[in-house]
Amino acid sequence: IVLSGPSGVGKSTVISELLSERENIYFSVSFTTRQPRVGEEDGVNYNFVSREQFESMISGGELLEYAEYVHNYYGTSLRLIEEKLSAGTDVCSSDLQEKLDQGIDVILEIEIQGAAKVREKMPEAVSLFLVPPSFEELSRRLHRRATDAEEVIQGRLQKAREECKQIPNYDYLVVNDKVSEAAGEIIAILTAESCRTKHRINLVEGV
Ligand code: 5GP
């Protein structure tokens, strides 16, 4: 599952709600070169690394996808997902595809360039784009967060408008007005996806 949306839209909050409501879902903790914000924990929100460390992950082919976003690198380590899934479940195999086939969902909270790479490499991925009720509300949320300098906030607002142009490439669009409602819609989407015939055909003998 790929979830994208402008910085400040509330992706992390919606994901926390989703994780508390639904089982068999694993959140992929990304690697980034950006500085931790107040309250963020290494290994929980992100794995915070230096530029050198990130570049060696790129050259070592460790990343499923990565992108440069407002002067920092962000990326998804396939190896880390596989390790965590093997540790956290009774599934013995470390093969990611096998786990996905067994009904374990992996959610990636990534921006649009990374989402495009995942779609290319894993066409079965379900992609969702989360939007704020308006750009004015997004600006209010970014200011309320009060962790970034004004010029960083302005850069992120500008970026938000560009990112929204990619919405037609996503399977689902969710508006984050109330967190519980947005999370509820995402749960409904995941439930419907899991009921797709291709995921359930083996339940019926002889078909
Ligand atoms: P923030 O600095 O606000 O936490 O994140 C900035 C942007 O980077 C967000 O749009 C977020 O979804 C995206 N992002 C976080 N992790 C990854 C990742 O692993 N890969 C990519 N491509 N984008 C990411």
mmCIF file with all atom_site columns, N, CA and C and ligand atoms in Angstrom, residues 3-8 11-12 28-32 34 37 40 46 65-70 74-77 109-115 145 148 156 163, ligand 1:
data_model
loop_
_atom_site.group_PDB
_atom_site.id
_atom_site.type_symbol
_atom_site.label_atom_id
_atom_site.label_alt_id
_atom_site.label_comp_id
_atom_site.label_asym_id
_atom_site.label_entity_id
_atom_site.label_seq_id
_atom_site.pdbx_PDB_ins_code
_atom_site.Cartn_x
_atom_site.Cartn_y
_atom_site.Cartn_z
_atom_site.occupancy
_atom_site.B_iso_or_equiv
_atom_site.pdbx_formal_charge
_atom_site.auth_seq_id
_atom_site.auth_comp_id
_atom_site.auth_asym_id
_atom_site.auth_atom_id
_atom_site.pdbx_PDB_model_num
ATOM   1   N N   . LEU A 1 3   ? 0.960  5.270  0.391  1.00 0.00 ? 3   LEU A N   1
ATOM   2   C CA  . LEU A 1 3   ? 0.181  6.448  0.777  1.00 0.00 ? 3   LEU A CA  1
ATOM   3   C C   . LEU A 1 3   ? 1.043  7.684  0.550  1.00 0.00 ? 3   LEU A C   1
ATOM   4   N N   . SER A 1 4   ? 0.555  8.578  -0.294 1.00 0.00 ? 4   SER A N   1
ATOM   5   C CA  . SER A 1 4   ? 1.249  9.849  -0.524 1.00 0.00 ? 4   SER A CA  1
ATOM   6   C C   . SER A 1 4   ? 0.317  10.984 -0.156 1.00 0.00 ? 4   SER A C   1
ATOM   7   N N   . GLY A 1 5   ? 0.902  12.168 -0.077 1.00 0.00 ? 5   GLY A N   1
ATOM   8   C CA  . GLY A 1 5   ? 0.100  13.353 0.224  1.00 0.00 ? 5   GLY A CA  1
ATOM   9   C C   . GLY A 1 5   ? 1.052  14.441 0.654  1.00 0.00 ? 5   GLY A C   1
ATOM   10  N N   . PRO A 1 6   ? 0.658  15.685 0.523  1.00 0.00 ? 6   PRO A N   1
ATOM   11  C CA  . PRO A 1 6   ? 1.564  16.777 0.853  1.00 0.00 ? 6   PRO A CA  1
ATOM   12  C C   . PRO A 1 6   ? 2.028  16.750 2.302  1.00 0.00 ? 6   PRO A C   1
ATOM   13  N N   . SER A 1 7   ? 3.210  17.280 2.516  1.00 0.00 ? 7   SER A N   1
ATOM   14  C CA  . SER A 1 7   ? 3.755  17.402 3.859  1.00 0.00 ? 7   SER A CA  1
ATOM   15  C C   . SER A 1 7   ? 2.772  18.217 4.711  1.00 0.00 ? 7   SER A C   1
ATOM   16  N N   . GLY A 1 8   ? 2.442  17.715 5.888  1.00 0.00 ? 8   GLY A N   1
ATOM   17  C CA  . GLY A 1 8   ? 1.537  18.440 6.783  1.00 0.00 ? 8   GLY A CA  1
ATOM   18  C C   . GLY A 1 8   ? 0.083  18.013 6.662  1.00 0.00 ? 8   GLY A C   1
ATOM   19  N N   . LYS A 1 11  ? -0.488 12.534 7.253  1.00 0.00 ? 11  LYS A N   1
ATOM   20  C CA  . LYS A 1 11  ? -0.305 11.123 6.871  1.00 0.00 ? 11  LYS A CA  1
ATOM   21  C C   . LYS A 1 11  ? 0.054  10.266 8.087  1.00 0.00 ? 11  LYS A C   1
ATOM   22  N N   . SER A 1 12  ? 0.997  10.753 8.905  1.00 0.00 ? 12  SER A N   1
ATOM   23  C CA  . SER A 1 12  ? 1.444  9.935  10.048 1.00 0.00 ? 12  SER A CA  1
ATOM   24  C C   . SER A 1 12  ? 0.305  9.695  11.038 1.00 0.00 ? 12  SER A C   1
ATOM   25  N N   . SER A 1 28  ? 6.271  0.568  6.986  1.00 0.00 ? 28  SER A N   1
ATOM   26  C CA  . SER A 1 28  ? 7.683  0.599  6.605  1.00 0.00 ? 28  SER A CA  1
ATOM   27  C C   . SER A 1 28  ? 8.329  1.895  7.110  1.00 0.00 ? 28  SER A C   1
ATOM   28  N N   . VAL A 1 29  ? 9.309  1.756  8.007  1.00 0.00 ? 29  VAL A N   1
ATOM   29  C CA  . VAL A 1 29  ? 10.019 2.929  8.531  1.00 0.00 ? 29  VAL A CA  1
ATOM   30  C C   . VAL A 1 29  ? 11.106 3.309  7.519  1.00 0.00 ? 29  VAL A C   1
ATOM   31  N N   . SER A 1 30  ? 10.962 4.497  6.950  1.00 0.00 ? 30  SER A N   1
ATOM   32  C CA  . SER A 1 30  ? 11.880 4.940  5.899  1.00 0.00 ? 30  SER A CA  1
ATOM   33  C C   . SER A 1 30  ? 13.224 5.395  6.450  1.00 0.00 ? 30  SER A C   1
ATOM   34  N N   . PHE A 1 31  ? 14.181 5.512  5.545  1.00 0.00 ? 31  PHE A N   1
ATOM   35  C CA  . PHE A 1 31  ? 15.474 6.128  5.870  1.00 0.00 ? 31  PHE A CA  1
ATOM   36  C C   . PHE A 1 31  ? 15.447 7.560  5.368  1.00 0.00 ? 31  PHE A C   1
ATOM   37  N N   . THR A 1 32  ? 16.016 8.479  6.117  1.00 0.00 ? 32  THR A N   1
ATOM   38  C CA  . THR A 1 32  ? 16.091 9.858  5.640  1.00 0.00 ? 32  THR A CA  1
ATOM   39  C C   . THR A 1 32  ? 17.359 10.545 6.128  1.00 0.00 ? 32  THR A C   1
ATOM   40  N N   . ARG A 1 34  ? 17.126 13.854 6.611  1.00 0.00 ? 34  ARG A N   1
ATOM   41  C CA  . ARG A 1 34  ? 16.711 15.085 7.273  1.00 0.00 ? 34  ARG A CA  1
ATOM   42  C C   . ARG A 1 34  ? 16.866 14.959 8.792  1.00 0.00 ? 34  ARG A C   1
ATOM   43  N N   . ARG A 1 37  ? 12.562 15.849 13.821 1.00 0.00 ? 37  ARG A N   1
ATOM   44  C CA  . ARG A 1 37  ? 11.774 16.937 14.419 1.00 0.00 ? 37  ARG A CA  1
ATOM   45  C C   . ARG A 1 37  ? 11.600 16.622 15.902 1.00 0.00 ? 37  ARG A C   1
ATOM   46  N N   . GLU A 1 40  ? 10.301 13.188 17.368 1.00 0.00 ? 40  GLU A N   1
ATOM   47  C CA  . GLU A 1 40  ? 10.517 12.045 16.479 1.00 0.00 ? 40  GLU A CA  1
ATOM   48  C C   . GLU A 1 40  ? 11.625 11.155 17.038 1.00 0.00 ? 40  GLU A C   1
ATOM   49  N N   . TYR A 1 46  ? 11.433 7.471  11.580 1.00 0.00 ? 46  TYR A N   1
ATOM   50  C CA  . TYR A 1 46  ? 12.371 7.294  10.470 1.00 0.00 ? 46  TYR A CA  1
ATOM   51  C C   . TYR A 1 46  ? 13.610 6.630  11.019 1.00 0.00 ? 46  TYR A C   1
ATOM   52  N N   . GLU A 1 65  ? 13.019 2.036  -3.410 1.00 0.00 ? 65  GLU A N   1
ATOM   53  C CA  . GLU A 1 65  ? 12.843 3.336  -4.070 1.00 0.00 ? 65  GLU A CA  1
ATOM   54  C C   . GLU A 1 65  ? 13.468 4.385  -3.187 1.00 0.00 ? 65  GLU A C   1
ATOM   55  N N   . TYR A 1 66  ? 13.820 5.508  -3.786 1.00 0.00 ? 66  TYR A N   1
ATOM   56  C CA  . TYR A 1 66  ? 14.262 6.652  -2.991 1.00 0.00 ? 66  TYR A CA  1
ATOM   57  C C   . TYR A 1 66  ? 14.025 7.910  -3.811 1.00 0.00 ? 66  TYR A C   1
ATOM   58  N N   . ALA A 1 67  ? 14.036 9.052  -3.125 1.00 0.00 ? 67  ALA A N   1
ATOM   59  C CA  . ALA A 1 67  ? 13.844 10.320 -3.820 1.00 0.00 ? 67  ALA A CA  1
ATOM   60  C C   . ALA A 1 67  ? 14.529 11.416 -3.032 1.00 0.00 ? 67  ALA A C   1
ATOM   61  N N   . GLU A 1 68  ? 14.826 12.501 -3.719 1.00 0.00 ? 68  GLU A N   1
ATOM   62  C CA  . GLU A 1 68  ? 15.336 13.664 -3.025 1.00 0.00 ? 68  GLU A CA  1
ATOM   63  C C   . GLU A 1 68  ? 14.155 14.622 -2.917 1.00 0.00 ? 68  GLU A C   1
ATOM   64  N N   . TYR A 1 69  ? 13.890 15.103 -1.709 1.00 0.00 ? 69  TYR A N   1
ATOM   65  C CA  . TYR A 1 69  ? 12.706 15.926 -1.448 1.00 0.00 ? 69  TYR A CA  1
ATOM   66  C C   . TYR A 1 69  ? 13.140 17.081 -0.562 1.00 0.00 ? 69  TYR A C   1
ATOM   67  N N   . VAL A 1 70  ? 12.948 18.312 -1.048 1.00 0.00 ? 70  VAL A N   1
ATOM   68  C CA  . VAL A 1 70  ? 13.373 19.521 -0.325 1.00 0.00 ? 70  VAL A CA  1
ATOM   69  C C   . VAL A 1 70  ? 14.771 19.329 0.313  1.00 0.00 ? 70  VAL A C   1
ATOM   70  N N   . TYR A 1 74  ? 15.095 10.520 0.965  1.00 0.00 ? 74  TYR A N   1
ATOM   71  C CA  . TYR A 1 74  ? 14.146 9.667  1.676  1.00 0.00 ? 74  TYR A CA  1
ATOM   72  C C   . TYR A 1 74  ? 14.098 8.350  0.901  1.00 0.00 ? 74  TYR A C   1
ATOM   73  N N   . GLY A 1 75  ? 14.104 7.222  1.580  1.00 0.00 ? 75  GLY A N   1
ATOM   74  C CA  . GLY A 1 75  ? 14.046 5.966  0.837  1.00 0.00 ? 75  GLY A CA  1
ATOM   75  C C   . GLY A 1 75  ? 13.539 4.797  1.652  1.00 0.00 ? 75  GLY A C   1
ATOM   76  N N   . THR A 1 76  ? 13.107 3.770  0.914  1.00 0.00 ? 76  THR A N   1
ATOM   77  C CA  . THR A 1 76  ? 12.535 2.552  1.506  1.00 0.00 ? 76  THR A CA  1
ATOM   78  C C   . THR A 1 76  ? 13.513 1.407  1.347  1.00 0.00 ? 76  THR A C   1
ATOM   79  N N   . SER A 1 77  ? 13.882 0.772  2.453  1.00 0.00 ? 77  SER A N   1
ATOM   80  C CA  . SER A 1 77  ? 14.794 -0.372 2.377  1.00 0.00 ? 77  SER A CA  1
ATOM   81  C C   . SER A 1 77  ? 13.983 -1.659 2.308  1.00 0.00 ? 77  SER A C   1
ATOM   82  N N   . GLU A 1 109 ? 4.736  5.150  3.385  1.00 0.00 ? 109 GLU A N   1
ATOM   83  C CA  . GLU A 1 109 ? 4.292  6.553  3.378  1.00 0.00 ? 109 GLU A CA  1
ATOM   84  C C   . GLU A 1 109 ? 5.373  7.320  2.637  1.00 0.00 ? 109 GLU A C   1
ATOM   85  N N   . ILE A 1 110 ? 5.163  7.532  1.348  1.00 0.00 ? 110 ILE A N   1
ATOM   86  C CA  . ILE A 1 110 ? 6.233  8.084  0.506  1.00 0.00 ? 110 ILE A CA  1
ATOM   87  C C   . ILE A 1 110 ? 5.697  9.155  -0.443 1.00 0.00 ? 110 ILE A C   1
ATOM   88  N N   . GLU A 1 111 ? 6.636  9.974  -0.968 1.00 0.00 ? 111 GLU A N   1
ATOM   89  C CA  . GLU A 1 111 ? 6.189  11.041 -1.853 1.00 0.00 ? 111 GLU A CA  1
ATOM   90  C C   . GLU A 1 111 ? 6.025  10.525 -3.300 1.00 0.00 ? 111 GLU A C   1
ATOM   91  N N   . ILE A 1 112 ? 5.635  11.444 -4.199 1.00 0.00 ? 112 ILE A N   1
ATOM   92  C CA  . ILE A 1 112 ? 5.174  11.022 -5.527 1.00 0.00 ? 112 ILE A CA  1
ATOM   93  C C   . ILE A 1 112 ? 6.207  10.324 -6.432 1.00 0.00 ? 112 ILE A C   1
ATOM   94  N N   . GLN A 1 113 ? 7.480  10.757 -6.344 1.00 0.00 ? 113 GLN A N   1
ATOM   95  C CA  . GLN A 1 113 ? 8.480  10.109 -7.223 1.00 0.00 ? 113 GLN A CA  1
ATOM   96  C C   . GLN A 1 113 ? 8.703  8.665  -6.780 1.00 0.00 ? 113 GLN A C   1
ATOM   97  N N   . GLY A 1 114 ? 8.782  8.472  -5.458 1.00 0.00 ? 114 GLY A N   1
ATOM   98  C CA  . GLY A 1 114 ? 8.963  7.126  -4.914 1.00 0.00 ? 114 GLY A CA  1
ATOM   99  C C   . GLY A 1 114 ? 7.746  6.266  -5.228 1.00 0.00 ? 114 GLY A C   1
ATOM   100 N N   . ALA A 1 115 ? 6.553  6.864  -5.131 1.00 0.00 ? 115 ALA A N   1
ATOM   101 C CA  . ALA A 1 115 ? 5.317  6.118  -5.410 1.00 0.00 ? 115 ALA A CA  1
ATOM   102 C C   . ALA A 1 115 ? 5.315  5.635  -6.864 1.00 0.00 ? 115 ALA A C   1
ATOM   103 N N   . ARG A 1 145 ? 2.319  23.106 13.281 1.00 0.00 ? 145 ARG A N   1
ATOM   104 C CA  . ARG A 1 145 ? 3.343  22.126 13.631 1.00 0.00 ? 145 ARG A CA  1
ATOM   105 C C   . ARG A 1 145 ? 4.584  22.848 14.182 1.00 0.00 ? 145 ARG A C   1
ATOM   106 N N   . ASP A 1 148 ? 9.248  23.804 11.445 1.00 0.00 ? 148 ASP A N   1
ATOM   107 C CA  . ASP A 1 148 ? 10.071 24.176 10.301 1.00 0.00 ? 148 ASP A CA  1
ATOM   108 C C   . ASP A 1 148 ? 10.114 25.691 10.158 1.00 0.00 ? 148 ASP A C   1
ATOM   109 N N   . ARG A 1 156 ? 7.332  23.823 1.102  1.00 0.00 ? 156 ARG A N   1
ATOM   110 C CA  . ARG A 1 156 ? 6.459  22.646 1.191  1.00 0.00 ? 156 ARG A CA  1
ATOM   111 C C   . ARG A 1 156 ? 5.065  22.932 0.611  1.00 0.00 ? 156 ARG A C   1
ATOM   112 N N   . GLU A 1 163 ? 2.626  18.445 -6.265 1.00 0.00 ? 163 GLU A N   1
ATOM   113 C CA  . GLU A 1 163 ? 2.337  17.030 -5.985 1.00 0.00 ? 163 GLU A CA  1
ATOM   114 C C   . GLU A 1 163 ? 0.899  16.659 -6.347 1.00 0.00 ? 163 GLU A C   1
HETATM 115 P P1  . 5GP B 2 .   ? 8.666  14.774 6.052  1.00 0.00 ? 1   5GP B P1  1
HETATM 116 O O1  . 5GP B 2 .   ? 10.000 15.451 6.013  1.00 0.00 ? 1   5GP B O1  1
HETATM 117 O O2  . 5GP B 2 .   ? 7.522  15.743 6.103  1.00 0.00 ? 1   5GP B O2  1
HETATM 118 O O3  . 5GP B 2 .   ? 8.589  13.700 7.107  1.00 0.00 ? 1   5GP B O3  1
HETATM 119 O O4  . 5GP B 2 .   ? 8.525  13.987 4.670  1.00 0.00 ? 1   5GP B O4  1
HETATM 120 C C1  . 5GP B 2 .   ? 8.669  14.636 3.458  1.00 0.00 ? 1   5GP B C1  1
HETATM 121 C C2  . 5GP B 2 .   ? 8.102  13.767 2.346  1.00 0.00 ? 1   5GP B C2  1
HETATM 122 O O5  . 5GP B 2 .   ? 8.902  12.600 2.169  1.00 0.00 ? 1   5GP B O5  1
HETATM 123 C C3  . 5GP B 2 .   ? 6.691  13.271 2.626  1.00 0.00 ? 1   5GP B C3  1
HETATM 124 O O6  . 5GP B 2 .   ? 5.911  13.473 1.450  1.00 0.00 ? 1   5GP B O6  1
HETATM 125 C C4  . 5GP B 2 .   ? 6.874  11.816 2.909  1.00 0.00 ? 1   5GP B C4  1
HETATM 126 O O7  . 5GP B 2 .   ? 5.739  11.048 2.515  1.00 0.00 ? 1   5GP B O7  1
HETATM 127 C C5  . 5GP B 2 .   ? 8.055  11.488 2.024  1.00 0.00 ? 1   5GP B C5  1
HETATM 128 N N1  . 5GP B 2 .   ? 8.745  10.268 2.402  1.00 0.00 ? 1   5GP B N1  1
HETATM 129 C C6  . 5GP B 2 .   ? 8.920  9.746  3.640  1.00 0.00 ? 1   5GP B C6  1
HETATM 130 N N2  . 5GP B 2 .   ? 9.595  8.594  3.566  1.00 0.00 ? 1   5GP B N2  1
HETATM 131 C C7  . 5GP B 2 .   ? 9.854  8.372  2.258  1.00 0.00 ? 1   5GP B C7  1
HETATM 132 C C8  . 5GP B 2 .   ? 10.517 7.327  1.536  1.00 0.00 ? 1   5GP B C8  1
HETATM 133 O O8  . 5GP B 2 .   ? 11.004 6.334  2.065  1.00 0.00 ? 1   5GP B O8  1
HETATM 134 N N3  . 5GP B 2 .   ? 10.591 7.461  0.187  1.00 0.00 ? 1   5GP B N3  1
HETATM 135 C C9  . 5GP B 2 .   ? 10.072 8.508  -0.469 1.00 0.00 ? 1   5GP B C9  1
HETATM 136 N N4  . 5GP B 2 .   ? 10.176 8.529  -1.797 1.00 0.00 ? 1   5GP B N4  1
HETATM 137 N N5  . 5GP B 2 .   ? 9.428  9.515  0.174  1.00 0.00 ? 1   5GP B N5  1
HETATM 138 C C10 . 5GP B 2 .   ? 9.326  9.438  1.518  1.00 0.00 ? 1   5GP B C10 1
#
